[in-house]
CSV table of C-alpha atoms in Angstrom, one decimal:
chain,number,residue,atom,x,y,z
A,24,UNK,CA,-18.4,28.8,-6.5
A,25,UNK,CA,-19.8,30.5,-9.6
A,26,UNK,CA,-22.6,27.8,-9.7
A,27,UNK,CA,-23.5,28.4,-6.1
A,28,UNK,CA,-23.8,32.2,-6.6
A,29,UNK,CA,-26.0,31.7,-9.6
A,30,UNK,CA,-28.3,29.3,-7.7
A,31,UNK,CA,-28.6,31.6,-4.7
A,32,UNK,CA,-29.3,34.6,-6.9
A,33,UNK,CA,-32.1,32.7,-8.5
A,34,UNK,CA,-33.5,31.5,-5.2
A,35,UNK,CA,-33.4,34.7,-3.2
A,36,UNK,CA,-36.1,36.6,-5.1
A,37,UNK,CA,-38.4,33.6,-4.9
A,38,UNK,CA,-38.0,33.3,-1.2
A,39,UNK,CA,-38.3,37.0,-0.5
A,40,UNK,CA,-41.5,37.1,-2.6
A,41,UNK,CA,-43.2,35.0,0.1
A,42,UNK,CA,-42.1,37.4,2.8
A,43,UNK,CA,-39.6,35.1,4.5
A,44,UNK,CA,-35.9,35.5,5.1
A,45,UNK,CA,-34.2,32.8,3.1
A,46,UNK,CA,-31.4,32.5,5.7
A,47,UNK,CA,-33.7,32.3,8.7
A,48,UNK,CA,-33.0,28.6,9.1
A,49,UNK,CA,-29.4,29.4,10.2
A,50,UNK,CA,-30.4,31.2,13.4
A,51,UNK,CA,-34.0,30.1,14.2
A,52,UNK,CA,-34.3,28.4,17.6
A,53,UNK,CA,-36.2,25.6,16.1
A,54,UNK,CA,-33.6,24.9,13.5
A,55,UNK,CA,-30.8,25.1,16.1
A,56,UNK,CA,-32.6,22.6,18.2
A,57,UNK,CA,-32.8,20.2,15.4
A,58,UNK,CA,-29.1,20.7,14.5
A,59,UNK,CA,-28.0,20.1,18.1
A,60,UNK,CA,-30.3,17.1,18.4
A,61,UNK,CA,-28.7,15.6,15.3
A,62,UNK,CA,-25.2,16.1,16.9
A,63,UNK,CA,-26.2,14.3,20.1
A,64,UNK,CA,-23.9,11.4,21.0
A,65,UNK,CA,-25.1,8.1,19.6
A,66,UNK,CA,-25.4,5.5,22.4
A,67,UNK,CA,-26.6,2.7,20.2
A,68,UNK,CA,-24.8,-0.5,21.3
A,69,UNK,CA,-23.2,1.1,24.3
A,70,UNK,CA,-21.6,4.3,25.6
A,71,UNK,CA,-18.3,5.7,24.2
A,72,UNK,CA,-15.5,5.4,26.8
A,73,UNK,CA,-14.4,8.7,28.3
A,74,UNK,CA,-10.9,8.3,27.1
A,75,UNK,CA,-11.9,8.1,23.4
A,76,UNK,CA,-13.8,10.2,21.0
A,77,UNK,CA,-17.0,9.1,19.1
A,78,UNK,CA,-17.9,12.0,16.8
A,79,UNK,CA,-21.7,12.4,16.5
A,80,UNK,CA,-21.2,13.1,12.8
A,81,UNK,CA,-19.4,9.8,12.3
A,82,UNK,CA,-21.0,7.5,14.9
A,83,UNK,CA,-19.5,4.3,13.4
A,84,UNK,CA,-16.0,5.4,14.3
A,85,UNK,CA,-14.1,5.6,17.6
A,86,UNK,CA,-10.9,7.5,18.0
A,87,UNK,CA,-8.5,6.4,20.9
A,88,UNK,CA,-5.2,7.2,19.2
A,89,UNK,CA,-2.4,8.7,21.2
A,90,UNK,CA,-4.1,8.4,24.6
A,91,UNK,CA,-1.3,6.5,26.5
A,92,UNK,CA,-3.5,3.4,26.6
A,93,UNK,CA,-1.9,0.1,27.7
A,94,UNK,CA,-5.0,-2.0,27.4
A,95,UNK,CA,-7.8,-2.3,24.9
A,96,UNK,CA,-10.8,0.0,25.8
A,97,UNK,CA,-14.4,-1.3,25.6
A,98,UNK,CA,-16.3,0.0,22.6
A,99,UNK,CA,-19.9,0.0,21.5
A,100,UNK,CA,-21.1,-2.6,19.1
A,101,UNK,CA,-22.1,0.0,16.5
A,102,UNK,CA,-18.4,0.8,15.9
A,103,UNK,CA,-17.0,-0.2,12.5
A,104,UNK,CA,-13.8,1.8,12.5
A,105,UNK,CA,-11.6,1.7,15.6
A,106,UNK,CA,-8.4,3.8,15.8
A,107,UNK,CA,-5.9,2.8,18.5
A,108,UNK,CA,-2.6,3.8,17.0
A,109,UNK,CA,0.2,5.5,18.9
A,110,UNK,CA,-0.5,3.9,22.3
A,111,UNK,CA,1.3,1.3,24.4
A,112,UNK,CA,-1.3,-1.5,24.1
A,113,UNK,CA,0.3,-5.0,24.8
A,114,UNK,CA,-2.6,-7.3,23.9
A,115,UNK,CA,-5.9,-7.7,22.0
A,116,UNK,CA,-7.7,-10.3,24.2
A,117,UNK,CA,-10.9,-12.0,23.1
A,118,UNK,CA,-12.7,-10.4,26.1
A,119,UNK,CA,-12.0,-6.9,24.6
A,120,UNK,CA,-13.6,-7.9,21.3
A,121,UNK,CA,-17.0,-9.1,22.6
A,122,UNK,CA,-18.7,-6.1,21.0
A,123,UNK,CA,-16.8,-6.4,17.7
A,124,UNK,CA,-19.9,-7.5,15.8
A,125,UNK,CA,-19.6,-4.7,13.2
A,126,UNK,CA,-15.9,-3.9,13.3
A,127,UNK,CA,-14.2,-3.8,9.9
A,128,UNK,CA,-11.2,-1.6,10.5
A,129,UNK,CA,-8.8,-2.1,13.4
A,130,UNK,CA,-5.9,0.4,13.5
A,131,UNK,CA,-3.2,-0.6,16.0
A,132,UNK,CA,0.1,0.5,14.6
A,133,UNK,CA,2.8,1.9,17.0
A,134,UNK,CA,1.9,-0.1,20.0
A,135,UNK,CA,3.6,-2.9,22.0
A,136,UNK,CA,1.8,-5.9,20.6
A,137,UNK,CA,3.4,-9.4,20.3
A,138,UNK,CA,2.2,-12.1,17.9
A,139,UNK,CA,0.8,-14.4,20.7
A,140,UNK,CA,-1.1,-11.5,22.3
A,141,UNK,CA,-3.6,-11.1,19.5
A,142,UNK,CA,-6.8,-13.0,20.1
A,143,UNK,CA,-9.1,-15.0,17.8
A,144,UNK,CA,-12.3,-12.8,17.9
A,145,UNK,CA,-11.5,-10.7,14.8
A,146,UNK,CA,-14.1,-12.2,12.5
A,147,UNK,CA,-15.3,-9.9,9.8
A,148,UNK,CA,-12.3,-7.5,9.9
A,149,UNK,CA,-11.3,-6.2,6.5
A,150,UNK,CA,-8.4,-3.9,7.4
A,151,UNK,CA,-5.8,-4.6,10.1
A,152,UNK,CA,-2.8,-2.3,10.8
A,153,UNK,CA,-0.1,-3.8,13.1
A,154,UNK,CA,3.0,-2.1,11.8
A,155,UNK,CA,5.6,-0.8,14.3
A,156,UNK,CA,4.8,-3.4,17.0
A,157,UNK,CA,6.8,-6.4,18.5
A,158,UNK,CA,5.6,-9.2,16.2
A,159,UNK,CA,8.0,-12.0,15.6
A,160,UNK,CA,5.7,-14.0,13.3
A,161,UNK,CA,2.4,-13.5,11.4
A,162,UNK,CA,-0.2,-13.6,14.2
A,163,UNK,CA,-2.1,-16.9,14.2
A,164,UNK,CA,-5.8,-17.0,13.7
A,165,UNK,CA,-6.1,-13.9,11.6
A,166,UNK,CA,-9.5,-13.5,10.0
A,167,UNK,CA,-9.9,-14.8,6.4
A,168,UNK,CA,-12.0,-11.8,5.7
A,169,UNK,CA,-9.0,-9.4,5.6
A,170,UNK,CA,-8.5,-7.3,2.5
A,171,UNK,CA,-5.6,-5.1,3.8
A,172,UNK,CA,-3.0,-6.4,6.2
A,173,UNK,CA,-0.1,-4.3,7.3
A,174,UNK,CA,2.6,-5.9,9.5
A,175,UNK,CA,5.6,-4.0,8.4
A,176,UNK,CA,8.3,-2.7,10.8
A,177,UNK,CA,8.3,-5.7,13.1
A,178,UNK,CA,10.6,-8.6,13.8
A,179,UNK,CA,9.1,-11.3,11.6
A,180,UNK,CA,11.7,-13.8,10.3
A,181,UNK,CA,9.6,-16.4,8.5
A,182,UNK,CA,6.3,-16.7,6.8
A,183,UNK,CA,4.7,-20.1,6.3
A,184,UNK,CA,1.9,-21.3,4.1
A,185,UNK,CA,-0.3,-21.8,7.1
A,186,UNK,CA,0.1,-18.1,8.1
A,187,UNK,CA,-1.8,-16.9,5.1
A,188,UNK,CA,-3.9,-19.9,4.2
A,189,UNK,CA,-7.4,-19.2,3.2
A,190,UNK,CA,-7.0,-15.4,2.8
A,191,UNK,CA,-8.8,-15.3,-0.6
A,192,UNK,CA,-9.9,-11.7,-0.1
A,193,UNK,CA,-6.5,-10.2,0.7
A,194,UNK,CA,-5.5,-7.5,-1.9
A,195,UNK,CA,-2.8,-5.6,0.0
A,196,UNK,CA,0.0,-7.0,2.1
A,197,UNK,CA,2.7,-4.8,3.6
A,198,UNK,CA,5.5,-6.9,5.1
A,199,UNK,CA,8.4,-4.5,4.5
A,200,UNK,CA,11.1,-3.7,7.1
A,201,UNK,CA,11.1,-7.0,8.9
A,202,UNK,CA,13.8,-9.7,9.0
A,203,UNK,CA,12.2,-12.3,6.7
A,204,UNK,CA,14.6,-14.8,5.1
A,205,UNK,CA,12.1,-17.3,3.9
A,206,UNK,CA,8.6,-17.0,2.4
A,207,UNK,CA,8.3,-20.6,1.2
A,208,UNK,CA,5.1,-20.9,-0.9
A,209,UNK,CA,3.1,-18.8,1.6
A,210,UNK,CA,1.9,-16.4,-1.1
A,211,UNK,CA,0.5,-19.0,-3.4
A,212,UNK,CA,-3.0,-19.0,-1.8
A,213,UNK,CA,-3.4,-15.2,-2.1
A,214,UNK,CA,-5.4,-15.2,-5.3
A,215,UNK,CA,-6.7,-11.6,-4.9
A,216,UNK,CA,-3.4,-10.0,-4.0
A,217,UNK,CA,-2.6,-6.9,-6.1
A,218,UNK,CA,0.0,-5.1,-3.9
A,219,UNK,CA,2.9,-6.9,-2.2
A,220,UNK,CA,5.7,-5.0,-0.4
A,221,UNK,CA,8.6,-7.2,0.9
A,222,UNK,CA,11.2,-4.4,0.9
A,223,UNK,CA,13.8,-4.1,3.7
A,224,UNK,CA,14.0,-7.8,4.6
A,225,UNK,CA,16.7,-10.4,4.3
A,226,UNK,CA,15.6,-12.3,1.2
A,227,UNK,CA,18.3,-13.8,-1.0
A,228,UNK,CA,15.8,-15.0,-3.7
A,229,UNK,CA,12.5,-14.0,-5.1
A,230,UNK,CA,9.6,-15.7,-3.2
A,231,UNK,CA,8.1,-18.8,-5.0
A,232,UNK,CA,4.6,-18.9,-6.4
A,233,UNK,CA,3.9,-15.1,-6.5
A,234,UNK,CA,0.2,-14.4,-7.1
A,235,UNK,CA,-0.5,-13.9,-10.8
A,236,UNK,CA,-2.9,-11.0,-10.2
A,237,UNK,CA,-0.2,-8.7,-8.8
A,238,UNK,CA,-0.2,-5.0,-10.0
A,239,UNK,CA,2.7,-3.8,-7.7
A,240,UNK,CA,5.7,-5.8,-6.5
A,241,UNK,CA,8.2,-4.1,-4.2
A,242,UNK,CA,11.3,-6.1,-3.1
A,243,UNK,CA,13.8,-3.4,-2.6
A,244,UNK,CA,16.6,-3.4,0.0
A,245,UNK,CA,17.1,-7.2,0.1
A,246,UNK,CA,20.1,-9.4,-0.9
A,247,UNK,CA,18.7,-10.9,-4.1
A,248,UNK,CA,21.4,-11.6,-6.6
A,249,UNK,CA,19.5,-13.5,-9.4
A,250,UNK,CA,16.1,-14.0,-10.8
A,251,UNK,CA,14.3,-17.2,-11.9
A,252,UNK,CA,13.7,-18.0,-15.6
A,253,UNK,CA,10.4,-16.4,-16.8
A,254,UNK,CA,10.2,-14.3,-13.7
A,255,UNK,CA,7.7,-11.8,-15.0
A,256,UNK,CA,6.3,-13.8,-18.0
A,257,UNK,CA,3.1,-15.0,-16.3
A,258,UNK,CA,2.0,-11.7,-14.8
A,259,UNK,CA,-0.6,-10.1,-17.1
A,260,UNK,CA,-1.5,-7.2,-14.8
A,261,UNK,CA,1.9,-6.3,-13.2
A,262,UNK,CA,2.8,-2.6,-13.8
A,263,UNK,CA,5.3,-1.6,-11.1
A,264,UNK,CA,8.4,-3.6,-10.1
A,265,UNK,CA,10.9,-2.1,-7.7
A,266,UNK,CA,14.1,-4.1,-7.0
A,267,UNK,CA,16.5,-1.4,-6.1
A,268,UNK,CA,19.3,-2.0,-3.5
A,269,UNK,CA,19.8,-5.7,-4.1
A,270,UNK,CA,22.8,-7.6,-5.5
A,271,UNK,CA,21.6,-8.2,-9.0
A,272,UNK,CA,24.2,-8.8,-11.7
A,273,UNK,CA,23.9,-9.3,-15.5
A,274,UNK,CA,24.7,-13.0,-15.1
A,275,UNK,CA,21.8,-13.4,-12.6
A,276,UNK,CA,19.2,-12.0,-14.9
A,277,UNK,CA,17.9,-14.4,-17.7
A,278,UNK,CA,17.6,-12.9,-21.2
A,279,UNK,CA,14.5,-10.7,-21.8
A,280,UNK,CA,13.4,-11.0,-18.2
A,281,UNK,CA,12.0,-7.4,-18.2
A,282,UNK,CA,11.0,-7.4,-21.9
A,283,UNK,CA,7.3,-7.9,-21.0
A,284,UNK,CA,4.3,-5.8,-22.1
A,285,UNK,CA,2.3,-4.0,-19.5
A,286,UNK,CA,5.1,-3.0,-17.3
A,287,UNK,CA,5.0,0.8,-16.6
A,288,UNK,CA,7.8,1.3,-14.0
A,289,UNK,CA,11.0,-0.7,-13.4
A,290,UNK,CA,13.5,0.2,-10.7
A,291,UNK,CA,16.8,-1.7,-10.7
A,292,UNK,CA,18.9,1.1,-9.2
A,293,UNK,CA,21.7,0.4,-6.7
A,294,UNK,CA,22.5,-3.0,-8.0
A,295,UNK,CA,25.6,-4.4,-9.8
A,296,UNK,CA,24.5,-4.3,-13.4
A,297,UNK,CA,27.1,-3.6,-16.2
A,298,UNK,CA,24.6,-3.4,-19.1
A,299,UNK,CA,21.2,-2.0,-19.6
A,300,UNK,CA,18.8,-4.9,-19.7
A,301,UNK,CA,16.4,-5.2,-22.7
A,302,UNK,CA,12.9,-3.8,-21.8
A,303,UNK,CA,9.6,-3.6,-23.5
A,304,UNK,CA,8.7,-0.6,-25.6
A,305,UNK,CA,5.6,-0.1,-23.4
A,306,UNK,CA,7.8,0.8,-20.3
A,307,UNK,CA,7.4,4.4,-19.2
A,308,UNK,CA,10.0,4.7,-16.3
A,309,UNK,CA,13.3,2.9,-16.0
A,310,UNK,CA,15.6,3.6,-13.1
A,311,UNK,CA,19.2,2.3,-13.4
A,312,UNK,CA,21.2,4.8,-11.4
A,313,UNK,CA,24.1,3.7,-9.2
A,314,UNK,CA,25.0,0.5,-11.0
A,315,UNK,CA,28.2,-0.4,-12.9
A,316,UNK,CA,26.9,0.2,-16.4
A,317,UNK,CA,29.8,1.1,-18.8
A,318,UNK,CA,27.9,1.4,-22.2
A,319,UNK,CA,24.8,3.1,-23.4
A,320,UNK,CA,22.9,1.8,-26.4
A,321,UNK,CA,19.5,2.8,-27.7
A,322,UNK,CA,19.0,-0.8,-28.7
A,323,UNK,CA,18.4,-1.7,-25.0
A,324,UNK,CA,15.0,0.0,-25.0
A,325,UNK,CA,14.5,1.0,-28.7
A,326,UNK,CA,15.1,-2.4,-30.4
A,327,UNK,CA,12.7,-1.5,-33.2
A,328,UNK,CA,12.0,2.2,-34.0
A,329,UNK,CA,9.4,3.0,-36.6
A,330,UNK,CA,6.1,4.9,-36.8
A,331,UNK,CA,4.1,2.0,-35.4
A,332,UNK,CA,6.4,0.5,-32.8
A,333,UNK,CA,8.4,2.9,-30.7
A,334,UNK,CA,9.5,3.2,-27.1
A,335,UNK,CA,7.2,5.0,-24.7
A,336,UNK,CA,10.0,5.6,-22.3
A,337,UNK,CA,9.6,8.9,-20.4
A,338,UNK,CA,12.1,8.6,-17.6
A,339,UNK,CA,15.6,7.0,-17.8
A,340,UNK,CA,18.1,7.5,-14.9
A,341,UNK,CA,21.7,6.4,-15.5
A,342,UNK,CA,23.5,8.7,-13.1
A,343,UNK,CA,26.1,7.2,-10.8
A,344,UNK,CA,27.3,4.7,-13.4
A,345,UNK,CA,30.5,4.4,-15.4
A,346,UNK,CA,29.3,5.6,-18.8
A,347,UNK,CA,31.8,7.9,-20.6
A,348,UNK,CA,30.6,11.0,-22.4
A,349,UNK,CA,32.0,9.7,-25.7
A,350,UNK,CA,30.0,6.4,-25.4
A,351,UNK,CA,26.9,8.4,-24.6
A,352,UNK,CA,27.2,10.7,-27.5
A,353,UNK,CA,28.0,8.0,-30.0
A,354,UNK,CA,24.7,6.3,-29.3
A,355,UNK,CA,22.8,9.2,-31.0
A,356,UNK,CA,24.7,9.0,-34.3
A,357,UNK,CA,23.7,6.6,-37.0
A,358,UNK,CA,25.3,5.7,-40.4
């Protein structure tokens, strides 16, 4: 604000010295005509349907959300961003996508779509939101151009390798709150994936062949009771791991599973752990509340303490465990 005032104070004398009102452009008829002309509806590629909004200031977007629609509306070919959430749409037929030559975002969450009712003419899409629908499987024929796929809060039970094959560009996959019991090796081909959310499913084990480029892995609220050997060892960019509300025990976690550099946040709360697992000194946030931990030792996360190698831990939650006050206090006294 200070910068704006300084600039205006500098410009006003200059403008007034030429005998003109520096703010005349705000109310001159000619200027108003130019402004209104600029705000005229863009009809390039077709008209905007009456039931939707196509803002003149954002001509590449069409808003049809919350209109009570049961079918896909027609849309101009200039549209890149199509918002259709919170309706009752039951299908995305190929006939409705004839003009989808420039479409990159298709937002369809909170509708009544089934897996079989989504057509093939989705080429070029980068972002597809299908959460809160009636999907029972990953829709077939999804475009391989997708970067962000959200199919959470559906009824999907299984994901096969063929479902995600060829999706080399996919970086974000939200599959949480379904009924998935088996992922097979479906994630192996997702070489660009950085965020994977499988929370709220029915998994009993960690999916095989997780993409090595993951930054965020969320598998909370499942029924996982053990982890494979070297679970996190091959992930060089993984920073956030959330495995709360599973069935993990000390026996099911191989030694030093979480003692890997690079990890910033680890959530193992609401499991069945009896000991604090060893973690890396680079970890910032460790959540262990609501387990069955009985002892507290600094050695779990401060195995080496000196001026060059010390724990960076900022958050440690141990509430809801079975640690006695005496055990806790004794951990801070050294001979």
